[in-house]
Coordinates of C-alpha atoms in Angstrom, one line a residue:
M1 CA 15.4 -72.9 56.4
R2 CA 13.3 -75.2 57.9
E3 CA 9.7 -74.9 59.1
G4 CA 7.1 -77.4 60.1
G5 CA 9.0 -79.7 58.3
R6 CA 9.4 -78.2 55.5
T7 CA 12.0 -76.5 53.7
L8 CA 11.6 -73.3 52.0
S9 CA 13.9 -72.1 49.6
A10 CA 14.2 -68.5 49.0
Q11 CA 15.5 -66.9 46.1
S12 CA 15.7 -63.2 45.3
P13 CA 13.6 -61.7 42.2
N14 CA 17.1 -60.8 40.7
A15 CA 18.6 -64.3 40.7
T16 CA 15.7 -65.5 38.8
T17 CA 16.1 -62.7 36.1
T18 CA 19.7 -63.0 36.0
T19 CA 19.6 -66.7 35.5
A20 CA 16.7 -66.4 32.8
A21 CA 19.0 -64.1 30.8
A22 CA 21.9 -66.0 30.8
N23 CA 19.6 -68.9 29.6
S24 CA 18.5 -66.9 26.8
T25 CA 21.8 -65.9 25.7
T26 CA 23.1 -69.4 25.9
T27 CA 20.1 -70.1 23.6
N28 CA 21.0 -67.1 21.4
Q29 CA 24.5 -68.1 21.4
S30 CA 23.8 -71.7 20.2
G31 CA 21.3 -70.8 17.4
A32 CA 23.2 -67.6 16.0
G33 CA 25.6 -69.9 14.3
G34 CA 23.4 -73.1 12.7
P35 CA 23.4 -76.3 13.9
L36 CA 27.3 -76.7 13.9
G37 CA 27.7 -73.4 15.6
Q38 CA 29.0 -72.1 12.2
S39 CA 29.0 -68.4 11.1
T40 CA 26.4 -67.6 8.5
T41 CA 27.4 -64.0 7.5
K42 CA 25.5 -62.6 4.5
E43 CA 27.6 -61.3 1.5
P44 CA 26.2 -57.7 -0.2
A45 CA 23.8 -58.2 -2.7
S46 CA 26.5 -56.1 -5.1
Q47 CA 29.0 -59.0 -4.4
Q48 CA 26.8 -61.9 -5.1
A49 CA 25.8 -60.1 -7.9
S50 CA 29.3 -59.9 -9.2
E51 CA 30.4 -63.4 -8.4
G52 CA 27.2 -64.4 -10.4
L53 CA 28.1 -62.6 -13.5
A54 CA 31.9 -63.9 -13.3
N55 CA 30.6 -67.3 -13.0
I56 CA 28.3 -67.2 -16.3
A57 CA 31.3 -65.5 -18.4
H58 CA 33.6 -68.5 -16.9
W59 CA 31.1 -71.2 -17.9
W60 CA 30.6 -70.0 -21.4
L61 CA 34.5 -69.7 -21.7
E62 CA 34.7 -73.3 -20.7
W63 CA 31.9 -74.0 -22.9
F64 CA 33.9 -72.4 -25.8
K65 CA 36.8 -74.0 -24.8
D66 CA 35.0 -77.4 -24.6
W67 CA 34.4 -77.2 -28.7
G68 CA 38.1 -77.0 -29.3
F69 CA 38.4 -73.0 -29.4
P70 CA 41.8 -71.4 -27.9
Q71 CA 41.1 -69.3 -25.0
D72 CA 41.6 -66.1 -27.1
V73 CA 39.1 -67.3 -29.7
A74 CA 37.0 -68.4 -27.0
K75 CA 37.0 -64.7 -25.5
L76 CA 36.2 -62.9 -29.1
L77 CA 33.3 -65.1 -29.8
L78 CA 32.0 -64.3 -26.1
T79 CA 32.3 -61.0 -26.6
I80 CA 30.7 -60.9 -29.7
L81 CA 27.9 -62.9 -28.0
V82 CA 27.7 -60.3 -25.4
L83 CA 27.6 -57.5 -28.1
I84 CA 24.5 -59.2 -30.0
V85 CA 22.8 -59.7 -26.7
T86 CA 23.2 -55.9 -25.4
W87 CA 21.9 -54.8 -28.8
Y88 CA 18.7 -56.7 -28.8
A89 CA 18.3 -55.9 -24.9
S90 CA 18.5 -52.3 -25.8
K91 CA 15.9 -52.4 -28.6
Y92 CA 13.9 -54.3 -26.2
V93 CA 14.2 -51.8 -23.1
T94 CA 13.6 -48.8 -25.5
Q95 CA 10.3 -50.3 -27.2
M96 CA 9.2 -51.4 -23.4
L97 CA 9.9 -48.1 -21.9
G98 CA 8.9 -45.8 -25.2
R99 CA 5.7 -45.3 -24.1
R100 CA 6.3 -44.2 -20.6
V101 CA 8.7 -41.8 -21.3
A102 CA 6.6 -40.4 -24.1
R103 CA 3.8 -39.9 -21.3
R104 CA 6.1 -38.6 -18.9
F105 CA 8.0 -36.0 -21.1
R106 CA 5.6 -34.2 -23.5
R107 CA 8.2 -32.6 -25.9
P108 CA 9.8 -35.4 -28.5
S109 CA 13.3 -33.9 -28.4
V110 CA 13.2 -34.6 -24.5
S111 CA 11.8 -37.8 -24.8
R112 CA 13.8 -39.2 -28.0
T113 CA 17.0 -37.8 -25.5
V114 CA 15.9 -39.8 -22.4
L115 CA 15.7 -42.9 -24.7
R116 CA 18.9 -42.6 -26.2
I117 CA 20.7 -42.3 -22.5
I118 CA 18.8 -45.6 -21.7
R119 CA 19.9 -47.2 -24.7
M120 CA 23.6 -46.1 -24.3
S121 CA 23.4 -47.0 -20.8
V122 CA 22.6 -50.9 -21.8
Y123 CA 25.4 -50.7 -24.2
G124 CA 27.5 -49.3 -21.4
V125 CA 26.6 -52.2 -18.9
G126 CA 27.6 -54.9 -21.6
I127 CA 31.0 -53.2 -22.5
L128 CA 31.6 -53.1 -18.7
F129 CA 30.8 -57.1 -18.4
I130 CA 33.2 -57.5 -21.3
I131 CA 36.0 -55.6 -20.2
V132 CA 35.8 -57.0 -16.5
Y133 CA 34.5 -60.5 -16.4
I134 CA 35.6 -61.8 -20.1
Y135 CA 39.2 -60.0 -20.1
G136 CA 39.8 -59.6 -16.3
I137 CA 40.4 -56.0 -16.2
N138 CA 40.3 -54.8 -12.6
G139 CA 39.2 -51.4 -11.3
T140 CA 42.7 -49.5 -11.2
N141 CA 43.3 -50.3 -14.7
I142 CA 39.9 -49.1 -15.5
V143 CA 40.0 -45.7 -13.4
L144 CA 43.6 -45.4 -15.2
S145 CA 41.9 -45.6 -18.5
V146 CA 39.3 -43.3 -17.2
T147 CA 41.9 -41.2 -16.4
V148 CA 43.8 -41.1 -20.0
F149 CA 40.1 -40.6 -21.7
S150 CA 39.4 -38.0 -19.7
A151 CA 42.8 -36.2 -20.8
M152 CA 42.2 -37.1 -24.7
V153 CA 38.5 -35.4 -24.1
G154 CA 39.7 -32.4 -22.7
V155 CA 42.5 -32.2 -25.8
V156 CA 40.8 -33.6 -28.7
L157 CA 37.3 -33.9 -28.0
A158 CA 36.7 -30.7 -26.7
P159 CA 34.4 -29.2 -29.4
I160 CA 32.5 -32.2 -29.2
V161 CA 31.9 -32.0 -25.2
G162 CA 31.1 -28.2 -26.0
S163 CA 28.2 -29.1 -28.4
V164 CA 27.0 -31.4 -25.9
I165 CA 26.5 -29.2 -23.3
S166 CA 25.1 -26.7 -25.9
G167 CA 22.8 -29.3 -26.5
L168 CA 21.8 -29.8 -23.1
F169 CA 21.0 -25.9 -23.1
V170 CA 18.6 -26.1 -26.3
L171 CA 16.7 -28.9 -24.8
A172 CA 16.2 -27.2 -21.5
D173 CA 15.9 -23.2 -23.1
Q174 CA 13.1 -24.8 -25.9
P175 CA 13.9 -22.6 -28.6
Y176 CA 12.3 -25.1 -30.9
E177 CA 10.5 -28.4 -30.9
V178 CA 10.5 -31.3 -33.1
G179 CA 8.2 -30.2 -36.3
D180 CA 8.6 -26.8 -35.8
M181 CA 9.6 -24.5 -39.1
I182 CA 12.7 -22.7 -38.3
E183 CA 14.8 -20.5 -40.5
L184 CA 18.5 -19.4 -39.8
A185 CA 18.5 -15.8 -40.0
E186 CA 22.5 -15.2 -41.5
T187 CA 21.8 -17.7 -44.3
G188 CA 17.7 -17.3 -45.0
Q189 CA 17.5 -21.5 -45.0
R190 CA 14.3 -22.8 -43.9
G191 CA 13.2 -26.1 -42.9
F192 CA 11.6 -28.1 -40.3
V193 CA 13.4 -29.7 -37.2
E194 CA 13.5 -33.2 -38.0
D195 CA 15.7 -34.3 -34.9
I196 CA 17.2 -32.6 -31.5
T197 CA 20.1 -34.6 -29.9
I198 CA 22.5 -33.7 -27.3
R199 CA 25.2 -32.7 -30.1
Y200 CA 23.3 -31.6 -33.2
T201 CA 20.1 -30.5 -34.9
K202 CA 19.0 -32.1 -38.1
I203 CA 16.8 -29.7 -40.2
F204 CA 15.2 -31.0 -43.0
T205 CA 15.1 -28.2 -45.4
L206 CA 12.3 -26.8 -47.9
E207 CA 14.8 -27.9 -50.7
N208 CA 14.3 -31.5 -49.5
T209 CA 18.0 -31.8 -48.1
F210 CA 19.2 -32.3 -44.8
L211 CA 21.0 -29.8 -42.8
V212 CA 22.7 -31.1 -39.6
V213 CA 23.9 -28.2 -37.3
P214 CA 26.1 -28.7 -34.4
N215 CA 24.2 -27.2 -30.9
G216 CA 27.2 -25.0 -30.5
S217 CA 26.5 -23.1 -33.8
M218 CA 22.8 -23.2 -33.2
R219 CA 23.2 -21.4 -30.1
E220 CA 25.3 -18.8 -31.5
R221 CA 23.0 -18.0 -34.3
D222 CA 19.7 -16.1 -34.8
V223 CA 17.2 -18.4 -35.4
I224 CA 13.5 -17.4 -36.4
N225 CA 10.7 -20.3 -35.6
H226 CA 7.7 -19.8 -37.6
S227 CA 5.6 -22.5 -35.6
A228 CA 6.0 -21.2 -32.2
E229 CA 2.8 -21.0 -30.1
D230 CA 0.6 -19.2 -32.6
T231 CA 1.2 -20.2 -36.5
R232 CA -0.4 -17.2 -38.1
T233 CA 2.1 -14.6 -39.5
R234 CA 2.3 -11.6 -41.1
Y235 CA 3.9 -10.6 -44.1
T236 CA 4.7 -7.5 -46.4
L237 CA 4.4 -6.7 -50.3
D238 CA 5.7 -3.5 -51.7
I239 CA 3.7 -2.0 -54.9
G240 CA 4.7 0.9 -56.4
V241 CA 2.1 2.6 -58.7
T242 CA 2.5 5.9 -60.9
Y243 CA 1.9 9.4 -59.5
E244 CA -1.1 9.8 -62.1
S245 CA -2.8 6.9 -60.6
D246 CA -6.0 7.0 -58.3
I247 CA -4.3 6.0 -55.1
E248 CA -7.2 5.2 -52.7
K249 CA -8.9 3.0 -55.8
A250 CA -5.3 1.5 -55.7
R251 CA -5.4 0.5 -51.7
T252 CA -8.7 -0.7 -51.8
L253 CA -8.4 -2.9 -54.9
I254 CA -4.8 -4.5 -53.5
E255 CA -6.9 -5.3 -50.0
N256 CA -9.6 -6.7 -51.9
A257 CA -7.1 -9.1 -54.0
A258 CA -5.6 -10.3 -50.7
R259 CA -8.8 -11.2 -49.2
E260 CA -9.5 -13.4 -52.5
I261 CA -6.3 -15.8 -51.7
D262 CA -7.2 -19.0 -49.8
G263 CA -5.1 -19.0 -46.3
V264 CA -5.0 -15.4 -46.1
I265 CA -6.8 -14.1 -43.1
Q266 CA -9.8 -11.9 -44.4
G267 CA -10.6 -10.5 -40.9
G268 CA -11.8 -10.9 -37.7
P269 CA -10.6 -9.5 -34.6
D270 CA -7.3 -7.8 -34.3
I271 CA -4.3 -10.1 -33.6
R272 CA -2.3 -9.2 -30.5
I273 CA 1.3 -9.6 -30.3
G274 CA 2.8 -8.7 -27.1
S275 CA 1.0 -5.5 -25.9
S276 CA -0.1 -4.0 -29.5
R277 CA -3.0 -5.2 -31.7
Y278 CA -3.0 -5.2 -35.5
P279 CA -5.7 -5.6 -37.9
A280 CA -5.9 -9.1 -39.1
A281 CA -7.7 -8.1 -42.5
P282 CA -5.5 -6.9 -45.4
T283 CA -4.2 -3.3 -45.4
C284 CA -2.5 -1.1 -47.5
F285 CA -0.6 1.7 -46.7
I286 CA 1.4 4.8 -48.6
D287 CA 5.0 3.8 -47.6
Q288 CA 6.8 6.6 -49.6
F289 CA 6.7 9.0 -52.3
A290 CA 9.6 8.1 -54.1
N291 CA 11.5 9.4 -57.4
S292 CA 9.7 7.4 -60.1
S293 CA 6.4 6.1 -58.2
V294 CA 4.2 6.1 -55.0
K295 CA 4.9 3.0 -53.1
L296 CA 2.2 0.9 -51.3
R297 CA 3.0 -1.5 -48.8
L298 CA 0.3 -4.4 -48.1
R299 CA 0.2 -6.0 -45.0
Y300 CA -1.4 -9.5 -44.6
W301 CA -1.7 -12.4 -42.2
T302 CA -1.6 -15.9 -43.2
R303 CA -2.8 -19.1 -41.5
D304 CA -0.1 -21.3 -42.9
P305 CA 3.8 -20.0 -42.3
Y306 CA 4.8 -22.8 -44.7
K307 CA 4.4 -21.5 -48.2
P308 CA 5.4 -17.8 -48.2
L309 CA 6.4 -17.8 -51.8
T310 CA 3.1 -19.4 -53.1
M311 CA 0.9 -17.0 -51.1
R312 CA 2.8 -14.1 -52.2
S313 CA 2.6 -15.1 -56.2
R314 CA -1.0 -15.6 -56.1
I315 CA -1.5 -12.3 -54.4
Q316 CA 0.5 -10.5 -56.9
E317 CA -1.4 -12.3 -59.8
A318 CA -4.8 -11.3 -58.2
I319 CA -3.4 -7.5 -57.7
W320 CA -2.6 -7.8 -61.5
K321 CA -5.9 -8.7 -62.7
R322 CA -7.5 -6.2 -60.7
L323 CA -5.3 -3.2 -62.2
E324 CA -5.9 -4.2 -65.6
D325 CA -9.2 -2.2 -66.3
V326 CA -9.0 0.5 -63.7
D327 CA -7.1 4.1 -63.5
V328 CA -4.3 2.6 -61.8
E329 CA -0.8 1.9 -63.4
L330 CA 2.0 -0.2 -61.9
A331 CA 5.1 1.9 -62.1
Y332 CA 8.2 1.3 -63.5
P333 CA 11.6 3.5 -63.3
H334 CA 11.8 5.9 -66.1
S335 CA 13.4 9.2 -66.8
H336 CA 12.7 12.5 -68.7
V337 CA 15.3 14.3 -70.2
V338 CA 14.8 18.3 -70.2
F339 CA 16.6 21.0 -72.2
D340 CA 16.2 24.6 -71.5
E341 CA 18.1 28.0 -71.8
T342 CA 20.7 26.9 -69.1
S343 CA 21.5 23.2 -70.8
G344 CA 23.7 24.7 -73.8
E345 CA 23.3 23.8 -77.7
L346 CA 23.3 20.4 -79.2
N347 CA 23.6 20.0 -83.1
V348 CA 21.4 17.6 -84.4
N349 CA 21.6 16.1 -87.9
M350 CA 18.3 14.6 -89.3
T351 CA 19.2 13.8 -92.6
Q352 CA 20.4 10.5 -93.8
E353 CA 23.8 9.2 -93.4
S354 CA 25.5 9.0 -96.7
T355 CA 27.1 5.7 -98.0
V356 CA 30.7 5.6 -98.7
E357 CA 30.0 5.4 -102.4
D358 CA 28.5 8.8 -102.0
R359 CA 31.1 10.3 -100.0
P360 CA 33.8 12.8 -102.1
P361 CA 37.1 11.2 -102.5
R362 CA 39.8 12.5 -100.0
A363 CA 42.6 14.6 -101.4
P364 CA 45.6 12.9 -100.9
A365 CA 48.2 14.5 -98.4
E366 CA 51.2 16.8 -100.0
P367 CA 54.3 15.2 -99.4
E368 CA 56.7 17.0 -97.0
A369 CA 59.5 19.2 -98.2
D370 CA 62.8 18.0 -97.9
D371 CA 65.3 20.1 -96.0

């Protein structure tokens, strides 16, 4: 269109926009592939890491071969090297994470189990590196090996797997903790819990021996925890006195004797167990009227439940000393034999028994008559 000698070029806005978009598209296409228009698609990080580990294993194998070792020997040497590095790596990782795990999990048994899992994970990574990158076993063989191993676990290692599952329940239920004093109700064995794993519980007995019990067996047993919550423990002591003794005085002396012993709670507020309350001071009750004695029962509380026999011995010694000079006599089993008119007669000869020389000679027996 010409107007006044000038040429006017009219373009629509859509045409301008389309041209700019085309230019932008051309620019993006030319710059997407780099200077030469080549594709630069990035590989996944896992694949890059796998290739890097494979290159490391290949470099070490070539290095051993350069020293004149055959291929099998080179693989064996590299396997040993990886195992050594894995062992030191697991030790370093557990030391580095030990305090953090201990602060995160307050229970020592749980923190130890977590550290064991971390250590085993590091071992697993090292073994996987050996299998895949040194011996070149592919994923299909690994899956087949895992399948065979699972079948073996189901047939042969079922008790161990059951013990591991029981160990997880023990860690979750918290029936006892490392450092607690427990007692096996069936056997009466006492000891301190030394370690709790997912497979077994190690008990350091009072006889200075170790008792290792599988967790599957621990779940089925009755376990008495003497250190749970409150360490105060109540014990009983049965004492028999004669019927002629002053029973009230005997009860008072026994209670006072128990109060003298260090470690025995002498008094104070009542001790609450559940919804019941019990006197904290030693108390002596009349248990029963037996055949040969009046049985008294002493109940006392101790602060330290770890030496019950020592406490019992000290209390009995104090009771023995206190009852020496009073009108109280400890009873022992005895019997009285009584004869009355219904008992019949018993001939008793109180004279001295004659010797063989004093006895009259016995007459010879008469011979039997012959028929």
